[in-house]
Amino acid sequence: MKDTPTITAGGAIFGKLKALGVDYVFANSGTDFPPIIEGLVEARRAGLDLPTPVTVPHEHAAVSMAHGYWQVTGRPQAVLLHTNVGLANGATAAINAWCDQVPMIVMSGRTPVTEHGRFGARTVPIGWGQEMFDQEALIRETTKWHYELRFPDQIAELMDRAWAITNSTPRGPVYLSLPREVLCEPCPQAGLEAPSRIAPVLTAPDSAALAQAAEALAKAENPLIIAQRGAGSEAGFAALSALCEAHALPLSHYWSNQLAMPLSHPMQVGADPGPWLAEADVVLVLDALAPWFPDKVTLREDATVIMAGPDPLFTRTPVRGFPAAITLSGPTDRVIEGLVQAMGAPQQPEAIEARRTRVTEAAAKARGQAVAQAETGAGSPMGKEWVSLCLGRAIRAQAEQGRRATVFHELGCPLMPLDLEAPDSYFQEPHSGGLGWGLPAAIGAQMAHPDRLVFATMGDGSYMFANPTACHLVAEAHEVPVIVLVLNNEEWGAVRHSVEGLYPKGAARASNEVPLTSLRPSPDFTRTAAASRAHTETVTDGADLPAALDRAIAVATTERRQVLLNIAIARTAPH
Ligand SMILES: Cc1ncc(C[n+]2csc(CCOP(=O)(O)OP(=O)(O)O)c2C)c(N)n1
Ligand SMILES: [Mg+2]
């Protein structure tokens, strides 16, 4: 070891991350960072291949950028935060990543342990002020693995372990805390440029369970698939579409935060599984945390429920009582692949054709109704569905010119009227709902795919939760031409709906203004974005929206500049 060249441990981490396939380290620095910053420059000088460090002026945004990047690439990124305070600011976004099973390596400094006499020891009062007995506790429940670095020469091995665990089924964030004295020590360069020596664990469904599930689905008269988190990959998406086509299996996108099949697929029956569930004899629940509303849905007594996905029982959720007669455990695309093989060619062709006709008609009717409903909101102020309809049309026009698009939705553009086709064309906030995810996740996605059209659509409340100034700074600094649509109803509509839904005849609903939900006077959000030199417009009339979207796309693609449209949305009655 004596003759091996060394590098400051704070910089060694970057070299190893690059070797693990990390392109970006989303960072928010502090007094724990001198050995990281010094080490980074040393590592550059030493010629190590390094990820790009991104200065993100809020930790919630930093973690959410890593989240969005993973969603469109499948490659985990890293986040580097400042001690306990930075970690606490990033904790909500870690809850989101945990809920969505998004892999990432989260790190934060740990205030120096020593008070004097050692390089890196405490120098300023925050060295004492930021110390905790158990800093990892801030993020323990939302990570699969967490540890504190003790020795610099363990960096390469520990990072391999962190990477393998974050990528193992079910995926999820991991955390490493980094005491300043350790970061200051020299670390051997050997091993830093090597890929992981540890392979992630990818589970696969049990073959007997697959055979049972395939038989149940093949014999079912009224099967139904509920898919909430997509199909796992492009291959899974294509395989699921083909499976549903071949066997005439209807699929509902109930509270889905990703697409599992094209919305125009004849077996795609929309967001409400209610009427289908009432009749269903076999239900395949595909990676769905909460596949229906137990207070409103009564399943047939003889219904067989198949729970499938990376963690079909969602073992880290304390209370979840949905039945699961058959469980299929594995990455969603592997489960689908297994089902395709186990089901083979369709049996009972006559029954399948009869069902195909029935489902196709119902699906087409639901699509027609979604468009008609969206068109009722074309006035001033607009309905959210109208914005979706216009955006979907703009995206289809761009697709004809060969340009792909991804929509991020956080109380923004609802799924159905968008009528999207591609597997990674849509992401909604995780079911943990830690608001402020949409805009930074879209920026992370756009960093991965600079030539794609990326739309961040969100409510006015969600926009403010996103630390917009921090996000616009990153978008400008890294030339990220994200198109932000703020669907502005000047309120926390979802909170008001929740009050009025629980107390339909209550005092709050009868009052002029429901307390604690108003966001009036509404700030001029165009000025927030214009502060970072975005192209901005306010749109108040639905008739003006298509042209405004065209201008937004033109600016994003030709000038490569971020855009914000502040869109006036009507306050609606509860859903
Ligand atoms: C971090 C966080 N704080 C608070 C909430 C509670 N919450 C859920 S929806 C919502 C309102 C969202 O408002 P907006 O984005 O304007 O959408 P709208 O409902 O008005 O369409 C709030 C505050 C949350 N989910 N996450
Ligand atoms: Mg709102």
XYZ file of C-alpha atoms and ligand atoms in Angstrom:
602
model
C 0.000 0.000 0.000
C 2.982 2.254 0.765
C 3.852 2.960 -2.856
C 0.297 3.352 -4.092
C -0.517 6.940 -5.040
C -3.082 8.522 -2.752
C -5.685 11.218 -3.036
C -7.711 13.089 -0.419
C -10.572 10.790 0.573
C -13.146 13.513 -0.165
C -12.092 13.406 -3.820
C -11.633 9.638 -4.008
C -15.391 9.245 -3.592
C -15.984 11.013 -6.914
C -13.628 8.732 -8.808
C -15.326 5.643 -7.475
C -18.801 7.012 -8.231
C -17.865 7.521 -11.880
C -16.610 3.952 -12.092
C -20.046 2.860 -10.835
C -21.766 4.697 -13.694
C -22.710 7.887 -11.866
C -22.778 10.889 -14.232
C -23.865 13.577 -11.786
C -23.329 14.320 -8.118
C -26.073 16.698 -7.047
C -24.492 18.598 -4.192
C -25.237 21.229 -1.587
C -22.087 22.008 0.295
C -21.009 23.344 3.704
C -18.176 23.424 6.199
C -17.867 19.647 5.977
C -16.896 20.060 2.317
C -13.305 21.426 2.280
C -11.777 17.953 1.843
C -14.457 17.140 -0.741
C -13.826 20.292 -2.781
C -10.045 20.149 -2.390
C -10.118 16.418 -3.154
C -12.253 16.973 -6.248
C -9.693 19.326 -7.750
C -6.874 16.940 -6.797
C -8.752 14.101 -8.458
C -9.129 16.173 -11.621
C -5.405 16.888 -11.601
C -4.672 13.206 -11.064
C -6.579 12.540 -14.292
C -9.361 10.490 -12.685
C -12.554 10.186 -14.713
C -15.158 12.024 -12.608
C -18.896 12.670 -12.552
C -20.087 16.245 -13.043
C -20.698 17.993 -9.734
C -23.883 20.088 -9.794
C -24.395 22.871 -7.273
C -28.040 22.696 -6.224
C -29.115 25.456 -3.833
C -31.715 23.305 -2.064
C -31.374 19.696 -0.936
C -34.964 18.681 -1.726
C -34.270 19.698 -5.303
C -30.909 17.876 -5.353
C -32.390 14.525 -4.284
C -35.352 14.983 -6.653
C -32.995 15.642 -9.583
C -31.317 12.290 -8.936
C -34.823 10.778 -8.790
C -35.822 12.180 -12.208
C -32.498 11.254 -13.779
C -32.980 7.644 -12.760
C -36.539 7.555 -14.042
C -35.490 8.181 -17.631
C -32.154 6.338 -17.650
C -32.314 3.505 -15.122
C -28.890 4.670 -13.877
C -28.611 5.670 -10.202
C -26.976 8.998 -9.407
C -25.420 10.419 -6.245
C -26.348 13.217 -3.876
C -23.937 14.913 -1.493
C -25.427 17.047 1.290
C -24.277 19.108 4.245
C -24.258 17.302 7.637
C -27.519 16.810 9.523
C -29.129 20.067 8.387
C -28.670 19.405 4.677
C -29.756 15.813 5.149
C -32.915 16.957 6.936
C -33.738 19.260 4.017
C -33.313 16.311 1.660
C -35.312 13.883 3.799
C -38.695 14.565 2.151
C -37.244 13.831 -1.269
C -35.673 10.669 0.161
C -39.150 9.632 1.364
C -40.286 10.058 -2.243
C -37.382 8.028 -3.618
C -38.000 5.319 -1.039
C -41.696 5.167 -1.859
C -40.996 4.936 -5.601
C -38.150 2.410 -5.076
C -35.691 4.724 -6.781
C -32.031 3.781 -6.334
C -29.506 6.480 -5.476
C -26.459 6.945 -3.278
C -27.188 9.669 -0.740
C -24.272 11.005 1.287
C -23.890 13.770 3.773
C -21.007 15.023 5.846
C -20.818 14.356 9.509
C -19.578 17.139 11.725
C -16.002 16.459 12.964
C -15.894 14.041 15.860
C -12.729 15.565 17.323
C -12.477 18.981 18.979
C -8.735 19.617 18.501
C -5.364 18.175 17.620
C -6.325 16.394 14.405
C -6.503 17.580 10.801
C -10.165 18.223 10.019
C -11.188 18.711 13.674
C -13.876 21.247 14.611
C -13.050 24.849 13.776
C -16.303 26.772 14.193
C -19.245 26.517 16.626
C -21.446 24.672 14.132
C -19.021 21.760 14.583
C -20.723 21.325 17.930
C -24.122 22.667 16.881
C -24.638 20.163 14.081
C -23.640 17.059 15.981
C -26.255 14.409 16.656
C -26.143 11.125 18.517
C -27.719 9.424 15.539
C -27.616 11.448 12.314
C -28.505 8.384 10.261
C -31.862 8.269 12.052
C -32.974 11.204 9.906
C -33.030 8.942 6.872
C -32.889 5.402 8.274
C -36.483 4.438 7.496
C -36.139 5.545 3.912
C -32.905 3.781 3.044
C -32.081 0.122 2.447
C -28.589 0.410 3.852
C -26.836 3.123 5.833
C -23.399 3.381 7.310
C -20.769 5.827 8.511
C -17.388 5.817 6.767
C -14.646 4.987 9.288
C -11.499 4.524 7.179
C -10.610 6.077 3.800
C -9.245 2.839 2.361
C -12.730 1.327 2.680
C -14.238 3.785 0.171
C -14.045 1.576 -2.924
C -15.411 -1.526 -1.203
C -18.174 0.280 0.642
C -19.260 2.081 -2.518
C -19.454 -1.233 -4.382
C -21.669 -2.524 -1.603
C -23.841 0.604 -1.569
C -24.242 0.432 -5.356
C -25.138 -3.266 -5.382
C -27.696 -2.841 -2.600
C -29.359 0.244 -4.080
C -29.759 -1.643 -7.380
C -31.065 -4.877 -5.852
C -34.758 -5.804 -5.998
C -36.668 -3.942 -4.634
C -34.508 -0.932 -5.341
C -34.226 2.068 -3.037
C -31.850 4.733 -1.729
C -28.779 3.987 0.395
C -26.955 6.408 2.678
C -23.360 6.936 3.714
C -22.372 9.482 6.327
C -18.951 11.066 5.904
C -17.069 12.382 8.973
C -14.826 15.287 8.082
C -11.604 13.877 9.572
C -11.934 10.723 7.472
C -12.589 12.789 4.341
C -9.338 14.671 5.057
C -7.199 11.533 5.126
C -5.271 10.250 2.116
C -6.954 7.403 0.287
C -5.195 4.912 -1.996
C -6.171 5.430 -5.643
C -6.105 1.700 -6.346
C -9.557 0.304 -7.068
C -11.202 3.688 -7.534
C -11.527 3.304 -11.290
C -12.814 -0.270 -11.194
C -16.500 -1.099 -11.669
C -18.367 -2.810 -8.865
C -17.118 -6.208 -7.797
C -20.544 -6.959 -6.340
C -23.544 -7.712 -8.548
C -27.014 -6.527 -7.534
C -29.608 -9.180 -6.701
C -32.429 -9.374 -9.236
C -35.201 -11.641 -8.013
C -37.481 -13.651 -10.280
C -40.969 -15.001 -9.634
C -41.396 -18.560 -8.437
C -42.242 -20.800 -11.409
C -45.085 -22.616 -9.597
C -46.676 -19.280 -8.700
C -46.281 -18.135 -12.315
C -48.038 -21.257 -13.574
C -50.862 -20.721 -11.078
C -51.242 -17.058 -12.078
C -51.176 -17.915 -15.784
C -53.847 -20.551 -15.331
C -56.081 -18.221 -13.342
C -55.743 -15.468 -15.960
C -56.326 -17.843 -18.866
C -59.495 -19.253 -17.301
C -60.860 -15.906 -16.139
C -64.040 -14.560 -17.656
C -63.513 -11.054 -16.418
C -59.822 -10.524 -15.762
C -58.446 -7.111 -14.905
C -54.932 -5.703 -14.575
C -54.250 -2.697 -12.359
C -50.823 -1.172 -13.040
C -49.582 1.745 -10.987
C -45.846 2.053 -11.587
C -45.352 1.158 -15.194
C -44.049 -2.027 -16.753
C -40.455 -1.891 -15.505
C -38.693 -1.149 -18.801
C -39.287 -0.540 -22.499
C -39.191 -4.296 -23.059
C -41.708 -4.828 -20.248
C -43.949 -2.140 -21.727
C -43.937 -3.798 -25.144
C -44.435 -7.267 -23.643
C -47.360 -6.134 -21.493
C -49.048 -4.461 -24.469
C -48.676 -7.655 -26.484
C -49.902 -9.839 -23.604
C -53.025 -7.715 -23.106
C -53.629 -7.673 -26.840
C -53.238 -11.437 -27.248
C -55.460 -12.404 -24.306
C -57.832 -9.401 -24.365
C -56.878 -8.371 -20.825
C -58.212 -4.937 -19.789
C -55.768 -2.734 -17.882
C -56.553 0.234 -15.648
C -54.069 3.005 -14.831
C -55.464 3.662 -11.351
C -53.511 6.495 -9.634
C -50.649 5.495 -11.864
C -47.443 7.439 -11.702
C -46.046 5.829 -14.846
C -47.472 4.379 -18.030
C -47.731 0.608 -18.307
C -49.034 0.608 -21.890
C -49.941 3.213 -24.530
C -53.058 5.136 -23.548
C -54.500 4.457 -27.005
C -54.196 0.689 -26.522
C -57.640 -0.884 -27.056
C -57.320 -2.702 -23.697
C -56.446 0.473 -21.739
C -59.661 1.217 -19.845
C -58.688 4.395 -18.030
C -58.001 5.540 -14.500
C -61.136 4.177 -12.817
C -61.052 0.415 -12.241
C -64.334 0.560 -10.227
C -66.840 -0.964 -12.683
C -64.293 -3.555 -13.854
C -63.379 -4.559 -10.315
C -67.012 -5.156 -9.396
C -67.209 -7.905 -12.045
C -63.636 -9.175 -11.943
C -62.950 -12.833 -11.165
C -59.144 -12.483 -11.466
C -57.234 -9.282 -10.716
C -53.553 -8.940 -11.538
C -52.111 -6.127 -9.424
C -48.927 -5.018 -11.122
C -46.619 -3.055 -8.830
C -49.474 -1.151 -7.210
C -49.104 0.100 -3.644
C -52.824 0.831 -3.246
C -54.682 -0.826 -6.146
C -58.171 0.300 -5.176
C -60.069 2.220 -2.516
C -61.120 -0.473 0.003
C -63.943 1.654 1.419
C -65.556 1.960 -2.014
C -64.736 -1.356 -3.716
C -66.214 -4.740 -2.869
C -64.587 -7.566 -4.752
C -66.505 -10.655 -5.802
C -66.225 -13.335 -3.115
C -64.629 -15.722 -5.576
C -62.178 -13.169 -6.980
C -58.529 -14.245 -7.132
C -56.024 -11.453 -6.591
C -52.486 -11.868 -7.943
C -50.011 -9.409 -6.412
C -46.944 -8.866 -8.581
C -43.914 -6.609 -8.550
C -40.509 -5.981 -6.974
C -42.017 -6.195 -3.484
C -45.538 -7.489 -4.071
C -46.589 -7.215 -0.416
C -44.879 -3.825 0.060
C -43.228 -5.191 3.153
C -42.023 -1.795 4.398
C -45.584 -0.417 4.561
C -46.950 -1.133 8.051
C -50.660 -1.434 7.176
C -51.727 -2.902 3.838
C -54.403 -5.564 3.805
C -55.199 -6.157 0.128
C -55.706 -9.871 -0.558
C -52.956 -11.742 -2.382
C -53.868 -15.337 -3.231
C -50.841 -15.565 -5.527
C -47.672 -13.482 -5.271
C -45.164 -12.944 -8.062
C -41.990 -11.331 -6.846
C -39.478 -9.691 -9.166
C -38.761 -6.613 -11.249
C -42.021 -5.808 -13.076
C -40.620 -6.509 -16.544
C -39.370 -9.937 -15.436
C -42.772 -10.746 -13.969
C -44.432 -9.764 -17.243
C -41.930 -11.793 -19.234
C -42.603 -14.787 -16.967
C -46.350 -14.425 -17.434
C -46.008 -14.166 -21.215
C -44.143 -17.469 -21.260
C -46.403 -19.192 -18.754
C -49.589 -18.131 -20.538
C -48.463 -19.152 -24.001
C -50.988 -18.994 -26.805
C -54.502 -17.841 -25.926
C -56.987 -20.539 -24.955
C -60.775 -20.140 -25.388
C -60.484 -17.943 -28.533
C -64.238 -17.300 -28.775
C -64.536 -16.033 -25.227
C -61.441 -13.879 -25.771
C -62.859 -12.316 -28.922
C -66.154 -11.547 -27.196
C -64.281 -9.885 -24.368
C -62.056 -8.006 -26.803
C -65.080 -6.435 -28.446
C -66.617 -5.469 -25.109
C -63.401 -3.992 -23.663
C -62.447 -2.170 -26.864
C -65.829 -0.466 -27.013
C -65.749 0.532 -23.366
C -62.168 1.805 -23.628
C -62.958 3.876 -26.723
C -66.024 5.315 -25.000
C -63.954 6.283 -21.933
C -61.369 7.984 -24.157
C -64.070 9.911 -25.983
C -65.559 11.018 -22.678
C -62.162 12.173 -21.427
C -61.704 14.365 -24.510
C -65.250 15.764 -24.307
C -64.806 16.535 -20.624
C -61.458 18.237 -21.298
C -63.020 20.396 -23.982
C -65.508 21.821 -21.486
C -62.536 23.469 -19.773
C -61.306 25.364 -22.831
C -62.509 28.762 -21.613
C -61.164 31.260 -19.125
C -59.965 30.175 -16.617
C -59.184 26.707 -17.938
C -59.683 23.180 -16.671
C -56.539 21.121 -15.985
C -57.790 18.494 -18.439
C -57.841 21.093 -21.216
C -54.184 21.834 -20.566
C -53.491 18.077 -20.771
C -55.399 17.762 -24.033
C -53.496 20.659 -25.637
C -50.156 19.413 -24.327
C -50.830 15.894 -25.606
C -51.644 17.288 -29.050
C -48.454 19.369 -29.080
C -46.435 16.309 -28.043
C -47.957 14.201 -30.830
C -47.119 16.897 -33.385
C -43.523 16.876 -32.147
C -43.420 13.068 -32.215
C -44.232 13.221 -35.924
C -41.006 15.178 -36.332
C -39.143 12.485 -34.409
C -38.879 14.297 -31.083
C -39.597 12.413 -27.862
C -41.227 14.026 -24.847
C -41.628 13.309 -21.144
C -44.246 14.921 -18.924
C -43.752 15.263 -15.184
C -47.015 15.771 -13.355
C -47.468 17.011 -9.809
C -51.017 18.287 -9.432
C -50.436 19.414 -13.027
C -51.610 17.725 -16.249
C -53.836 14.708 -15.556
C -52.900 11.545 -17.431
C -55.846 10.485 -19.558
C -56.336 13.494 -21.869
C -52.588 13.528 -22.601
C -53.088 10.362 -24.653
C -49.397 9.438 -24.467
C -47.814 6.424 -26.112
C -44.227 5.911 -24.966
C -43.028 4.025 -21.859
C -41.152 6.864 -20.221
C -43.396 9.660 -21.446
C -45.068 10.274 -18.102
C -44.196 10.411 -14.428
C -46.420 11.507 -11.580
C -45.259 12.264 -8.049
C -44.679 9.182 -5.858
C -47.530 8.081 -3.626
C -45.672 9.554 -0.661
C -46.619 12.920 -2.190
C -43.700 14.928 -0.782
C -44.466 17.956 -2.907
C -41.759 19.839 -4.735
C -40.564 16.775 -6.655
C -41.907 17.613 -10.133
C -39.753 20.518 -11.265
C -36.359 19.211 -10.071
C -37.166 15.672 -11.269
C -37.911 17.117 -14.715
C -34.610 19.008 -14.663
C -32.762 15.799 -13.713
C -34.480 13.978 -16.586
C -33.637 16.742 -19.028
C -29.974 16.601 -17.949
C -30.003 12.936 -18.946
C -31.706 13.609 -22.277
C -30.792 17.113 -23.449
C -32.627 16.720 -26.771
C -35.883 15.461 -25.383
C -38.820 17.761 -24.682
C -39.318 17.701 -20.926
C -42.390 19.295 -19.382
C -42.730 19.951 -15.662
C -46.454 20.417 -15.073
C -47.553 21.291 -11.563
C -49.974 23.169 -9.378
C -49.038 26.605 -8.090
C -48.599 25.118 -4.629
C -46.341 22.360 -5.936
C -44.261 24.918 -7.833
C -43.569 26.812 -4.614
C -42.673 23.568 -2.782
C -40.034 22.947 -5.477
C -37.755 25.797 -4.334
C -38.225 27.309 -7.784
C -35.394 29.844 -7.617
C -32.916 27.038 -6.861
C -34.315 24.951 -9.722
C -34.261 27.776 -12.262
C -30.649 28.514 -11.312
C -29.607 24.922 -12.050
C -31.600 24.924 -15.298
C -29.863 28.080 -16.455
C -26.390 27.021 -15.279
C -26.588 23.666 -17.077
C -28.572 24.904 -20.116
C -31.574 22.721 -19.321
C -34.450 23.871 -21.542
C -37.212 22.470 -19.341
C -40.742 23.726 -20.049
C -42.588 24.519 -16.819
C -46.373 24.705 -16.837
C -47.762 26.144 -13.603
C -51.452 25.249 -13.409
C -52.439 28.118 -11.216
C -55.742 28.004 -9.346
C -54.380 30.255 -6.589
C -55.023 27.611 -3.956
C -54.144 24.225 -2.552
C -57.117 22.735 -4.350
C -56.357 19.167 -3.281
C -56.485 20.174 0.379
C -59.804 21.970 -0.106
C -61.199 18.955 -1.974
C -60.104 16.740 0.865
C -61.946 18.892 3.447
C -65.058 19.087 1.318
C -64.938 15.382 0.500
C -64.758 14.329 4.148
C -67.342 16.904 5.288
C -69.635 17.322 2.250
C -72.248 19.159 4.288
C -69.758 20.698 6.695
C -69.186 24.218 7.912
C -65.984 24.689 5.906
C -67.680 23.896 2.598
C -70.465 26.346 3.375
C -68.043 29.164 4.144
C -66.944 31.681 1.523
C -63.291 30.749 1.666
C -62.111 27.404 3.050
C -59.398 28.319 5.611
C -55.785 27.251 5.143
C -56.133 26.539 1.430
C -55.914 29.924 -0.304
C -52.753 31.008 -2.110
C -54.006 34.537 -2.791
C -52.651 37.017 -3.628
C -50.954 34.820 -6.210
C -47.297 35.752 -6.813
C -46.322 36.568 -10.390
C -44.480 33.313 -11.070
C -43.265 34.546 -14.443
C -40.980 36.916 -12.581
C -39.492 34.102 -10.493
C -38.507 32.273 -13.685
C -37.562 35.459 -15.549
C -35.045 36.145 -12.775
C -33.113 33.231 -14.314
C -33.779 34.552 -17.817
C -36.493 32.059 -18.748
C -38.953 32.746 -21.536
C -42.244 33.336 -19.721
C -45.886 33.926 -20.546
C -49.147 34.106 -18.627
C -52.057 32.354 -20.322
C -55.567 33.105 -19.111
C -57.729 31.905 -22.011
C -57.832 28.287 -23.143
C -58.026 29.342 -26.774
C -54.542 30.889 -26.476
C -52.891 27.842 -24.978
C -51.993 25.818 -28.127
C -50.071 28.752 -29.620
C -48.359 29.464 -26.287
C -47.249 25.825 -26.125
C -45.886 26.042 -29.672
C -43.890 29.140 -28.740
C -42.626 27.416 -25.591
C -41.430 24.414 -27.605
C -39.775 26.675 -30.174
C -37.830 28.558 -27.479
C -36.799 25.361 -25.685
C -35.604 23.650 -28.848
C -34.022 26.523 -30.767
C -32.739 28.813 -28.016
C -32.264 25.943 -25.495
C -33.658 28.192 -22.816
C -36.034 27.246 -19.992
C -39.662 28.340 -20.270
C -42.435 28.977 -17.762
C -46.107 29.318 -18.651
C -48.291 30.572 -15.815
C -51.706 29.144 -16.724
C -54.918 30.347 -15.078
C -56.901 27.317 -13.879
C -60.473 27.303 -12.557
C -61.166 26.275 -8.981
C -63.234 23.131 -9.259
C -65.604 21.150 -7.069
C -64.153 18.098 -5.278
C -63.609 15.016 -7.451
C -44.238 18.534 1.453
C -45.719 18.512 1.451
N -46.397 19.410 2.205
C -47.742 19.422 2.197
C -48.455 18.525 1.465
C -49.980 18.485 1.519
N -50.590 18.802 0.230
C -51.077 17.849 -0.565
S -51.753 18.438 -1.965
C -51.421 20.027 -1.511
C -51.833 21.173 -2.370
C -51.209 21.200 -3.730
O -51.511 22.434 -4.317
P -51.240 22.727 -5.831
O -49.933 22.192 -6.229
O -51.483 24.169 -6.056
O -52.330 21.870 -6.604
P -53.924 22.017 -6.595
O -54.416 21.024 -5.622
O -54.270 23.418 -6.215
O -54.341 21.715 -7.978
C -50.782 20.060 -0.280
C -50.358 21.298 0.394
C -47.718 17.572 0.736
N -48.311 16.615 0.015
N -46.368 17.610 0.724
Mg -53.164 25.106 -6.773
